[in-house]
Each structure stands twice: as C-alpha cells, then as structure tokens.
Coordinates of C-alpha atoms and ligand atoms in Angstrom, one line a residue:
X798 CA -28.3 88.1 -75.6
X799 CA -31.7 89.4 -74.9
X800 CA -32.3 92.9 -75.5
X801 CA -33.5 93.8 -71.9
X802 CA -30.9 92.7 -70.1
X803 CA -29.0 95.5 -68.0
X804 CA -25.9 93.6 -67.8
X805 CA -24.3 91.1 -70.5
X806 CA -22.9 88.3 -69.1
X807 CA -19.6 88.2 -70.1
X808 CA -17.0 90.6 -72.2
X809 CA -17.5 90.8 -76.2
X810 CA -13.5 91.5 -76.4
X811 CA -11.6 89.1 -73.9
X812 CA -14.4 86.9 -72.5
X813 CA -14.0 87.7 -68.8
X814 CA -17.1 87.6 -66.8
X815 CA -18.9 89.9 -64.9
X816 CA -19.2 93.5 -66.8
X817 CA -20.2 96.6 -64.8
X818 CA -22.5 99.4 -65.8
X819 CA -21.2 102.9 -66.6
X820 CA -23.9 104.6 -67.4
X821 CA -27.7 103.5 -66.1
X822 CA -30.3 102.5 -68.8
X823 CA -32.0 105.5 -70.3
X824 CA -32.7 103.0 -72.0
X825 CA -29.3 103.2 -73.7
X826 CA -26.8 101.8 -71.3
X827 CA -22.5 101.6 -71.7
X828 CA -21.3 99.1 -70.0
X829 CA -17.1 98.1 -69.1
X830 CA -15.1 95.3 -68.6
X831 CA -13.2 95.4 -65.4
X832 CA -10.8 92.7 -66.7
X833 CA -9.3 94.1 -70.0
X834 CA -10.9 97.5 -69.6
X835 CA -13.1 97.2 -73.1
X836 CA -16.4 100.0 -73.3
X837 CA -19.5 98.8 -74.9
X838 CA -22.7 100.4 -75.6
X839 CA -26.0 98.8 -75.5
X840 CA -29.0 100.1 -77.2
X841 CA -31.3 98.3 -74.3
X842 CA -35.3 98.4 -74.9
X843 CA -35.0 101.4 -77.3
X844 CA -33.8 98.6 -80.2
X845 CA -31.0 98.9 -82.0
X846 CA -30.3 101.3 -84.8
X847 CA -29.1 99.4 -87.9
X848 CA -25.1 100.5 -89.2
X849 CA -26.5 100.1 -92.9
X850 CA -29.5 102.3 -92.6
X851 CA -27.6 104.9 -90.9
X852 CA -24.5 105.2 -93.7
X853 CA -27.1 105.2 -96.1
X854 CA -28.5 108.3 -95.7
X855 CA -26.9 110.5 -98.0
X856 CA -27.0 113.7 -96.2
X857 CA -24.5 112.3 -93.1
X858 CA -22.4 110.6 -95.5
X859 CA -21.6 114.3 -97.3
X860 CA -21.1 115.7 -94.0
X861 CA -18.7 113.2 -92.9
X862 CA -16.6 113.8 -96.1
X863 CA -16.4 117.7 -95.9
X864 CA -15.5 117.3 -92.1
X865 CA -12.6 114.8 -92.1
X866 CA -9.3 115.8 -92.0
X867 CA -7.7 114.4 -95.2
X868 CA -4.2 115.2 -94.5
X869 CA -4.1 113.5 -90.9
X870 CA -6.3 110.5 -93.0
X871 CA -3.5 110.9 -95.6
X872 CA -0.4 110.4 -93.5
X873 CA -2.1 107.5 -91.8
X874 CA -3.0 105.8 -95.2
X875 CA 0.4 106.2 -96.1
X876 CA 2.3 104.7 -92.7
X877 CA -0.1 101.6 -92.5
X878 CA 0.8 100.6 -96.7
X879 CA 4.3 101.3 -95.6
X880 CA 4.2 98.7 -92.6
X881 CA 1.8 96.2 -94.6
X882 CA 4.8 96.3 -97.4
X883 CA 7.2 95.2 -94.2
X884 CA 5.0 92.5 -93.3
X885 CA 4.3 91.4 -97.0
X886 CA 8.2 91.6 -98.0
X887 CA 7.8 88.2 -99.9
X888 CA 4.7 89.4 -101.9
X889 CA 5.7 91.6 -104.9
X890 CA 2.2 92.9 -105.6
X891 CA 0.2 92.0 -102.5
X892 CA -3.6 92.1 -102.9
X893 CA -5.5 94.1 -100.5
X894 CA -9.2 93.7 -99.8
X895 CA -10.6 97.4 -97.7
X896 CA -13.5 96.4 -95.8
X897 CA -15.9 99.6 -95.6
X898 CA -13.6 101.2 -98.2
X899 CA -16.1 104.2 -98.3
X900 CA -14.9 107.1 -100.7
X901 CA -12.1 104.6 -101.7
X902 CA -9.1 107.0 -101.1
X903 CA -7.0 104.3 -99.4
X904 CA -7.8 102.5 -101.8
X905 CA -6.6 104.8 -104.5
X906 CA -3.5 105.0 -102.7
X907 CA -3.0 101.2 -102.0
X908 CA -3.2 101.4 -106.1
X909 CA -0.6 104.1 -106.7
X910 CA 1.7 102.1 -104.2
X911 CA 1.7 99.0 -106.2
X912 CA -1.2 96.6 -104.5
X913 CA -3.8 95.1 -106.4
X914 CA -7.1 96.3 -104.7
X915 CA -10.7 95.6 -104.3
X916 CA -12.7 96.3 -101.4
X917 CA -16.5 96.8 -100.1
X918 CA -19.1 99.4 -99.0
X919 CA -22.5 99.1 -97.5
X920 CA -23.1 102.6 -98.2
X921 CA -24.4 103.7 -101.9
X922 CA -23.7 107.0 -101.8
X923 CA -19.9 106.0 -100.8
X924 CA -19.8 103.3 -103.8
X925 CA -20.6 106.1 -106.5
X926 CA -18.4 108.3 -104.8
X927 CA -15.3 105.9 -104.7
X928 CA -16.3 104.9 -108.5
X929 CA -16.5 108.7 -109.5
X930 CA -13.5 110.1 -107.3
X931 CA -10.9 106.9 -108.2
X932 CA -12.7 104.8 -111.1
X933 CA -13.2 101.8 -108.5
X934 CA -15.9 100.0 -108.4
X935 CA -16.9 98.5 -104.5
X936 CA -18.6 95.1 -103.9
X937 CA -22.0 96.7 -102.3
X938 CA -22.4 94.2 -99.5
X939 CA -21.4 93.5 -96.2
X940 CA -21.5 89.5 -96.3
X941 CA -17.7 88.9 -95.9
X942 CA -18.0 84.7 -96.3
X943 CA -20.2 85.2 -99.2
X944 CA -17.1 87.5 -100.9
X945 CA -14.3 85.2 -99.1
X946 CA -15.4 82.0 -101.4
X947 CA -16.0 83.5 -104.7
X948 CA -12.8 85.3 -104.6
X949 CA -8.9 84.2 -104.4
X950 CA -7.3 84.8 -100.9
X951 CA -5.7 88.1 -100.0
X952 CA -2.4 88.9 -98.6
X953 CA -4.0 91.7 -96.6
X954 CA -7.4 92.8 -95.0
X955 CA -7.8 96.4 -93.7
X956 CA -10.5 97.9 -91.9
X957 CA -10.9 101.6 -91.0
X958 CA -12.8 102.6 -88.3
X959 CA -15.4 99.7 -89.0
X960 CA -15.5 97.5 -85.7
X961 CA -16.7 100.0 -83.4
X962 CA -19.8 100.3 -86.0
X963 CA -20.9 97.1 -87.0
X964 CA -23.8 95.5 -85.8
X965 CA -21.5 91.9 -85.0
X966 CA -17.5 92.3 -84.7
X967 CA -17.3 88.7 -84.4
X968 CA -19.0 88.4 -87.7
X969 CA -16.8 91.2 -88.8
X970 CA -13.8 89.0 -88.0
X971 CA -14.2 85.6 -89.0
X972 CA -15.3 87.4 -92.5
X973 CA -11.9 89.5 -92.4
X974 CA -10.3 86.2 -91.5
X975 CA -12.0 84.4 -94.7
X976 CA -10.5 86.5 -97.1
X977 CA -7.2 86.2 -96.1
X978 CA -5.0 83.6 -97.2
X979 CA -2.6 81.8 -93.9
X980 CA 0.3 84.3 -93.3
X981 CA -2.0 87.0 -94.4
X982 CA -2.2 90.7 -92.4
X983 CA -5.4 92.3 -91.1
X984 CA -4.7 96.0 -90.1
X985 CA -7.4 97.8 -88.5
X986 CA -7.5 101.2 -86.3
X987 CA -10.4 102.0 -84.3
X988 CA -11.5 104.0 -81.3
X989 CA -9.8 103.2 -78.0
X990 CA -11.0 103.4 -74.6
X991 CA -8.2 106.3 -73.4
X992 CA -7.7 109.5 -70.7
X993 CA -10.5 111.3 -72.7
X994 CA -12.7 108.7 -71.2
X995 CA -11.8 108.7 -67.9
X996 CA -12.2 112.3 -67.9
X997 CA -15.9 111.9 -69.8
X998 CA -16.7 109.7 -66.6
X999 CA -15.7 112.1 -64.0
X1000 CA -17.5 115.3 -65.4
X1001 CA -20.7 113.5 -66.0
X1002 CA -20.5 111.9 -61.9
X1003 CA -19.1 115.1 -60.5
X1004 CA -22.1 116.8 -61.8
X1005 CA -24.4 114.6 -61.3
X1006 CA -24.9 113.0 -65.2
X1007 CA -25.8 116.8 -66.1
X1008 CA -22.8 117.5 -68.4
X1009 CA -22.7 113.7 -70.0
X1010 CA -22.3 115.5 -73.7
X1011 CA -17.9 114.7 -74.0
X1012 CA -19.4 110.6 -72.6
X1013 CA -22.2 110.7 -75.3
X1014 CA -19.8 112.0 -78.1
X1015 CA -17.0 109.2 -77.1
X1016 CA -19.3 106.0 -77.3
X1017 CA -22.5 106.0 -78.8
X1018 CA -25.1 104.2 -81.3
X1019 CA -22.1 105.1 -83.7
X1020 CA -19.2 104.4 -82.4
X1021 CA -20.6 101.3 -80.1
X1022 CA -17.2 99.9 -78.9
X1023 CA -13.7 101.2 -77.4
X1024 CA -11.2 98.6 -77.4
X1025 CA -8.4 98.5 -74.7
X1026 CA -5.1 96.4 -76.1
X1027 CA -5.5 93.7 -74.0
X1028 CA -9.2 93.2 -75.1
X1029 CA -8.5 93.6 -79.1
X1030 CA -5.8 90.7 -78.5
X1031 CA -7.9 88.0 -76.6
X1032 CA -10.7 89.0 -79.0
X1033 CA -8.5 88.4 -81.9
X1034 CA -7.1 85.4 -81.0
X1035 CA -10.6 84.0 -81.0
X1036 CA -10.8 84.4 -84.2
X1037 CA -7.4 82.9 -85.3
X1038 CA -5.6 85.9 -86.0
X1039 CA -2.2 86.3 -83.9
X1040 CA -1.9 89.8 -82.8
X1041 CA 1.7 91.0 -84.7
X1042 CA 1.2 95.1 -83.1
X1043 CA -1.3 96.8 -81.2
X1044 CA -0.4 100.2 -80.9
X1045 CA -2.0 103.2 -78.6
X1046 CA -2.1 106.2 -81.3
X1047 CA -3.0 109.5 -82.1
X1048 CA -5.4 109.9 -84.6
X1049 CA -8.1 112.4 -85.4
X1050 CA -10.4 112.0 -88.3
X1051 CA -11.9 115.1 -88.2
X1052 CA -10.8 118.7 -88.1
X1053 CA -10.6 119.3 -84.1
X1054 CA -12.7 122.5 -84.5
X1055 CA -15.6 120.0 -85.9
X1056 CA -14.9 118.1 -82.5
X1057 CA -15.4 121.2 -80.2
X1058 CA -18.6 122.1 -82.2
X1059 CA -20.0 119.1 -81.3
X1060 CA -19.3 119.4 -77.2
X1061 CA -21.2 123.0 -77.9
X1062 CA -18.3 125.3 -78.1
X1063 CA -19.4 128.5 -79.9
X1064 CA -18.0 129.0 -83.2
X1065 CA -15.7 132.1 -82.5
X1066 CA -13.7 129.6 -79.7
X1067 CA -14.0 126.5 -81.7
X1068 CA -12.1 127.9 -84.5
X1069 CA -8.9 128.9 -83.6
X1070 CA -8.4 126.4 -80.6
X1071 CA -9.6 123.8 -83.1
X1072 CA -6.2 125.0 -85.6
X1073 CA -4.2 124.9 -82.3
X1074 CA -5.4 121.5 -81.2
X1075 CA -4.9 119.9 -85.1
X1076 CA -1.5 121.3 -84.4
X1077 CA -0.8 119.3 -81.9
X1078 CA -2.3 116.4 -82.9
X1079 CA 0.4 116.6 -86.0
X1080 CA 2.7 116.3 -83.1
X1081 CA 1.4 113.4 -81.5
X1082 CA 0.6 115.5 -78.1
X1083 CA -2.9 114.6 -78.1
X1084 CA -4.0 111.7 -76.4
X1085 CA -4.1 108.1 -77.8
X1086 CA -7.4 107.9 -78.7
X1087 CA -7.2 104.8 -81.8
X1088 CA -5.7 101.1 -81.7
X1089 CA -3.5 100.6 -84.8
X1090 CA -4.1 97.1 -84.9
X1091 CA -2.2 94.4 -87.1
X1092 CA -2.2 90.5 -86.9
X1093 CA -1.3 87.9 -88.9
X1094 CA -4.0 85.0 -90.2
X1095 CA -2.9 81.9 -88.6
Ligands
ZN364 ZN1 -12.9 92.4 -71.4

C-alpha cells in the first residue's frame, strides 16, 4: 500500500473492494467500507506515527491509568473469564496469554480465577507497573510468532483494546492465532463503528468540517480502526479463527467526564453530566460503542 494513495483498494476487514473517503486528506484521511461498514484511518503523506513509540512515553501512559474507569474495566474483566470458563469447560486450569496486558489487572484477576497467565507489553512503563502492582512479569515484545514457538500452546488469547492500535491487525492475528492451540478461544473488545459515529459525520458536514472535534476523538492516529460485526467476522475467518460471538456492547474505559473534557466541555458541565452519563452507562443505555469478540482457533 503506498503511502500517498487517497483511496486503498480494497477493505482491511472483509476484503470488499472499492472504499470511500470520509474525511478528505489533511493529509490524514478516514476512509469506510460500504460493504461491511468498517472505518479506517490513514495517516496519508504526514507518515505514520509508530504504536510503540507512542505507549512509551511515560507521561500518557500515567494519564491513561488515572483516567480509566476501573470498576466498568472491572466488571468487564470479570464477564469475559466467566464466558472463557464456558468455552473452556474441559480445561481445568486453562492457560491464558493477554496480548498488550498493560498494568496486568486482568491479568491479576485471570490468576485469582484459577488460569495460569502470562502475557505481553510493548510498553515499559506498563511492564514495571504490572510487575510492581501484581508481581508479574510481561514478555517486553510485540513479536507474537517469535513467543508462539518458544512457548506451549494456550487455551486462550485475549486482547484488550489492541487492534484498533496496532500498526498491522493482520499481523496482530495470525500471532494471536499462533499461540493458541486448535479449539483454543481468542476474546477481544475493541472500538466499533456505532450511532456516535454517524452523528460525528453529520455535525462535522452540517457545519461545514468546522466542528470535526467528536469525528477526531472517535478515530484517530490512536484508535486507527472501528470494526462493524460483519467486517470483524470475514476478517477473522481469514485468519482461521471461526467467529463463536460478536457482540455490540457498552463499554466505557474512561470516566465519561474525561470524555466531555476532551470534546471541550468546561469543567463545571463536564462533571456532573459526566457522573450522570457513567450512570447510565452501568445500565447499558449508552450506545454500543465496542465489539466483544470471541472465536474459536480452527
Ligand atoms: Zn469491509
């Protein structure tokens, strides 16, 4: 793919051809699959910037940990070891490899719930974190078939919020599919492309690309893909995983007042709407913005 090019030719996720620009090239470009309805966002002429430089920078990694919202984090953790143990029913201990395992608290909590646990980290800071929070120590490196053949097969992979950052998600996957042995579960939750995008869209053309700050917070040179279902299985099955449960859900990482901040709200509104909205979000009334993903190794 050469970097220049306005449009790709054909979808990362379900292959179709014939993508269509959302936003024009500033150089930075989104583009979306009219097929299977996948967003993807290009870094064009200004070059990419690389996912392990960014998390490497100390300073953003902090601020990420003193904005997310452990207790959403927390009950998620909690469901997806509950559903892995559903899958896994014939495994008494099953052994669980966290790619991107960051501070390590599901981790820690895979451990408590009786899975035997390693996982990885690009990040240092994240590594002596997860070593200092929970005593477990992270592979630092991102080379998935390098750790696949040097260790034994697992009986699950999980991967949270790490597709929409990586540089290659087809690398991502074959390496997730490495490590796991036939029969074994990936689980994996990351952004989807929902109503909050669609609304993104229609601010920034009904006002001319002035107010393009909710599209620019949505998909970004962070969060560089939103799957749709129907892309995440076709892109799946290319990599010989058969899709078990791909699920439209409501998840939050961060407090919602951190969220408002960010679109510019002042402080003295971004507070109490931002309690009001994790409120909801508790419910399950906010929109449903992640993929909860799980397939089997085939
Ligand atoms: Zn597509």
């Amino acid at each position: 793919m050469g970097m220049n090019v306005i449009a790709t030719d054909c979808c990362p996720a379900c292959g179709s051809v014939g993508m269509s620009v959302l936003s024009s090239p500033r150089p930075q470009f989104v583009e979306r699959c009219p097929s299977c309805g996948s967003a993807f966002y290009h870094s064009g002429a200004a070059g990419a910037v690389s996912h392990n430089d960014a998390y490497n920078v100390d300073a953003n990694y902090q601020r990420y940990l003193e904005t997310s919202n452990e207790s959403s984090m927390r009950r998620r953790y909690e469901e997806t070891l509950r559903r892995l143990r559903s899958r896994l029913r014939d495994v008494e201990q099953p052994h669980l490899f966290d790619i991107g395992a960051g501070g390590g608290d599901f981790l820690a909590l895979a451990r408590s719930r009786g899975f035997r646990i390693a996982g990885n980290e690009v990040s240092r800071p994240a590594i002596d974190e997860c070593r200092t929070r929970h005593g477990i120590d992270l592979v630092l490196s991102d080379d998935l078939l390098a750790l696949a053949s040097e260790a034994p097969k697992y009986d699950a992979a999980t991967m949270w919020c790490v597709i929409a950052h990586v540089d290659d998600p087809d690398e991502l996957l074959s390496g997730a599919r490495a490590l796991l042995r036939p029969g074994g579960i990936l689980f994996l939750s990351t952004p989807r492309y929902c109503i909050i995008d669609r609304v993104a869209l229609l601010l920034r053309r009904a006002t001319g690309d002035r107010y393009r700050r909710l599209f620019d917070r949505r998909i970004n040179h962070f969060h560089r893909r939103q799957y749709t279902r129907r892309g995440m299985e076709e892109l799946l099955r290319r990599h010989d995983f058969a899709p078990e449960s791909v699920r439209p859900t409501v998840g939050y990482g961060l407090h919602m007042a951190e969220y408002l901040r960010s679109l510019g709200l002042p402080e003295v509104v971004a507070r109490p709407i931002g309690a009001t909205l994790d409120l909801a979000v508790r419910a399950g009334f906010l929109p449903r913005n992640i993929l909860s993903v799980y397939a089997r190794a085939v």
